[in-house]
Tab-separated table of C-alpha atoms in Angstrom:
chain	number	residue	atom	x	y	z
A	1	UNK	CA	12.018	0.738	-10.867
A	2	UNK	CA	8.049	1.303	-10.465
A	3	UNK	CA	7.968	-1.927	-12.388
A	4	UNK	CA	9.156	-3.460	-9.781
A	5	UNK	CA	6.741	-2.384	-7.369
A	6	UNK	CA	3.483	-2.380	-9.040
A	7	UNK	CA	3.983	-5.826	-11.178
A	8	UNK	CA	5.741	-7.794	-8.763
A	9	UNK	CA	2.598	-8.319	-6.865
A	10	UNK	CA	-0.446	-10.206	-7.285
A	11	UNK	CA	-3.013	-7.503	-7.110
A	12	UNK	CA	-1.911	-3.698	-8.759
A	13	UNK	CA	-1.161	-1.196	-5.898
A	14	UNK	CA	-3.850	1.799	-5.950
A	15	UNK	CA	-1.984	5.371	-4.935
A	16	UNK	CA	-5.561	7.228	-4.997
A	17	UNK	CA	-7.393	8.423	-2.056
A	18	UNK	CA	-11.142	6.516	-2.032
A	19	UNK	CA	-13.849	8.542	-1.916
A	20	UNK	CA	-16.614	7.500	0.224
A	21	UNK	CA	-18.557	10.952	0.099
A	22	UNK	CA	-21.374	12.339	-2.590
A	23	UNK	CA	-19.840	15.515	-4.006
A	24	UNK	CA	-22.958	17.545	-5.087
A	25	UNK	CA	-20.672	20.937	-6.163
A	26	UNK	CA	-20.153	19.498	-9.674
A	27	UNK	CA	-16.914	19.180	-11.916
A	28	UNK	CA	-15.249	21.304	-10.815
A	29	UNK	CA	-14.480	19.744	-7.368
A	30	UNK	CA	-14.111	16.682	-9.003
A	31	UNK	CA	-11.408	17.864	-11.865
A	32	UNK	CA	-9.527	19.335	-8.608
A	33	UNK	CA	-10.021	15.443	-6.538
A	34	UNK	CA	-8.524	14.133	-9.669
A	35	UNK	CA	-5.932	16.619	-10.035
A	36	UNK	CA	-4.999	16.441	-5.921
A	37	UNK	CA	-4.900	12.475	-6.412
A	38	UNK	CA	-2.580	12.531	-9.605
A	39	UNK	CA	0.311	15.076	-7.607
A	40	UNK	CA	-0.348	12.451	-4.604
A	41	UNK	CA	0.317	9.490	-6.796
A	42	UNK	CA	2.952	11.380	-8.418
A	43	UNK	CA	5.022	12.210	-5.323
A	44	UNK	CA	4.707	8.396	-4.092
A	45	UNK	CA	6.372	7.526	-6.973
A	46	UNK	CA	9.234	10.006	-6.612
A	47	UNK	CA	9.680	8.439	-3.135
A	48	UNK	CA	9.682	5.139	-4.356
A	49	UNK	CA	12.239	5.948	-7.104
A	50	UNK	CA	14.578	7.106	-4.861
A	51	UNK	CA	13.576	4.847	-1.828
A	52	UNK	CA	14.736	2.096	-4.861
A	53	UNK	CA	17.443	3.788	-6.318
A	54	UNK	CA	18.994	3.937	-2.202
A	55	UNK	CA	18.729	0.171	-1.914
A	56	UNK	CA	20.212	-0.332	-6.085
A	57	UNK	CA	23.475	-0.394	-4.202
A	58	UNK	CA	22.603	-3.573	-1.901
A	59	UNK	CA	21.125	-5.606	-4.920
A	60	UNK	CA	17.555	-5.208	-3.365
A	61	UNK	CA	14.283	-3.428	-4.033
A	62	UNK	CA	10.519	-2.828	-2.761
A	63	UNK	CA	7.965	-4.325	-3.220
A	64	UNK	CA	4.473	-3.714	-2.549
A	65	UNK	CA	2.177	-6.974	-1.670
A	66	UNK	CA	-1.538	-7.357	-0.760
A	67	UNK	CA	-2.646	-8.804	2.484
A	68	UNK	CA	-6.246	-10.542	1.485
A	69	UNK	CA	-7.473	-10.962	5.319
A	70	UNK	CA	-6.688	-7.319	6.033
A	71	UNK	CA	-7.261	-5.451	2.186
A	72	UNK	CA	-4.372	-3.406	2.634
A	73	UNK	CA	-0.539	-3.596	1.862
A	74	UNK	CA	2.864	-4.111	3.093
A	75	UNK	CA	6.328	-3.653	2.127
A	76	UNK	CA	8.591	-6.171	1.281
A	77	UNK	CA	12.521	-5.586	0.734
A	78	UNK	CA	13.671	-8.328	-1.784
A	79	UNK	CA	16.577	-9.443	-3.143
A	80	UNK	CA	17.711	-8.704	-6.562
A	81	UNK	CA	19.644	-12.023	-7.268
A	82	UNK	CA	17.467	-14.312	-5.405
A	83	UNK	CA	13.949	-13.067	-5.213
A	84	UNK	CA	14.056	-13.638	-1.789
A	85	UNK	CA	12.165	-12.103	1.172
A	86	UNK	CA	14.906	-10.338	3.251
A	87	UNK	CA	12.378	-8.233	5.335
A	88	UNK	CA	8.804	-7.535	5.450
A	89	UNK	CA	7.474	-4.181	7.192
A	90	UNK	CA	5.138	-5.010	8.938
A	91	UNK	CA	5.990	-8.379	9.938
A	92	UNK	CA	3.033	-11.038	7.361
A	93	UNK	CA	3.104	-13.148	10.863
A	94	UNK	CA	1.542	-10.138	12.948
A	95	UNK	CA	-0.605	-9.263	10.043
A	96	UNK	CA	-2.011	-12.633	10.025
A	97	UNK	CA	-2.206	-12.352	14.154
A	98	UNK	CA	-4.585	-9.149	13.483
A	99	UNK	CA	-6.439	-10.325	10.917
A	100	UNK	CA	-7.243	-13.536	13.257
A	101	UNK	CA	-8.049	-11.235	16.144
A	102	UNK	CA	-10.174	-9.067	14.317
A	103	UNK	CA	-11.659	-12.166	13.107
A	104	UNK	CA	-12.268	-13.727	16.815
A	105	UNK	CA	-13.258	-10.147	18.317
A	106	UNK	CA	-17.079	-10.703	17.215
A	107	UNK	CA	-16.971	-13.684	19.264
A	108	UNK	CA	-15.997	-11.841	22.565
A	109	UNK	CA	-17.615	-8.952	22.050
A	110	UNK	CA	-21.055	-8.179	20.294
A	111	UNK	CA	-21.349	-4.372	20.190
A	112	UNK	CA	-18.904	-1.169	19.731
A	113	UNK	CA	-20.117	0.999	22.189
């Protein structure tokens, strides 16, 4: 089932936290990031094994797409049979609103105060 989710898509889905800070403690805080991030990414995948095996009795599972304008994902329930799109969560149409918003907000405004 995390086949499903992670191949399906265009781009791979990343589980791990990103690190934006400059760890000066050494390896051992690092070993324990790594270790932290690994029990993360391993619960998400218990979720999404069972999340999966819920909707195995409606012929439909999850999948996990990329949104370019925004970098970040959404969920999309498919059909087993068809491949089709039954719902999206969020909505792509208000993602693309956002993203066009965000896009226009520079125009409006020139500062965050």
């Amino acid at each position: 089932m995390i086949e499903k989710l992670s191949s399906s898509s265009g781009a791979a889905m990343d589980l791990s936290k990103n690190k934006n800070s400059f760890n000066l403690k050494g390896n051992s805080d690092n070993q324990q990031d790594q270790f932290m991030q690994q029990q993360e990414k391993e619960k998400a995948e218990k979720i999404m094994n069972s999340m999966n095996d819920f909707l195995k009795a409606s012929n439909t599972h999850l999948k996990f797409e990329f949104h370019e304008g925004l970098q970040e994902y959404y969920v999309a329930v498919v059909d087993d049979i068809t491949n089709e799109v039954v719902k999206e969560i969020p909505p792509k149409k208000f993602l693309d609103m956002y993203a066009a918003m965000t896009k226009c907000l520079g125009l409006l405004i020139d500062r965050k105060v």
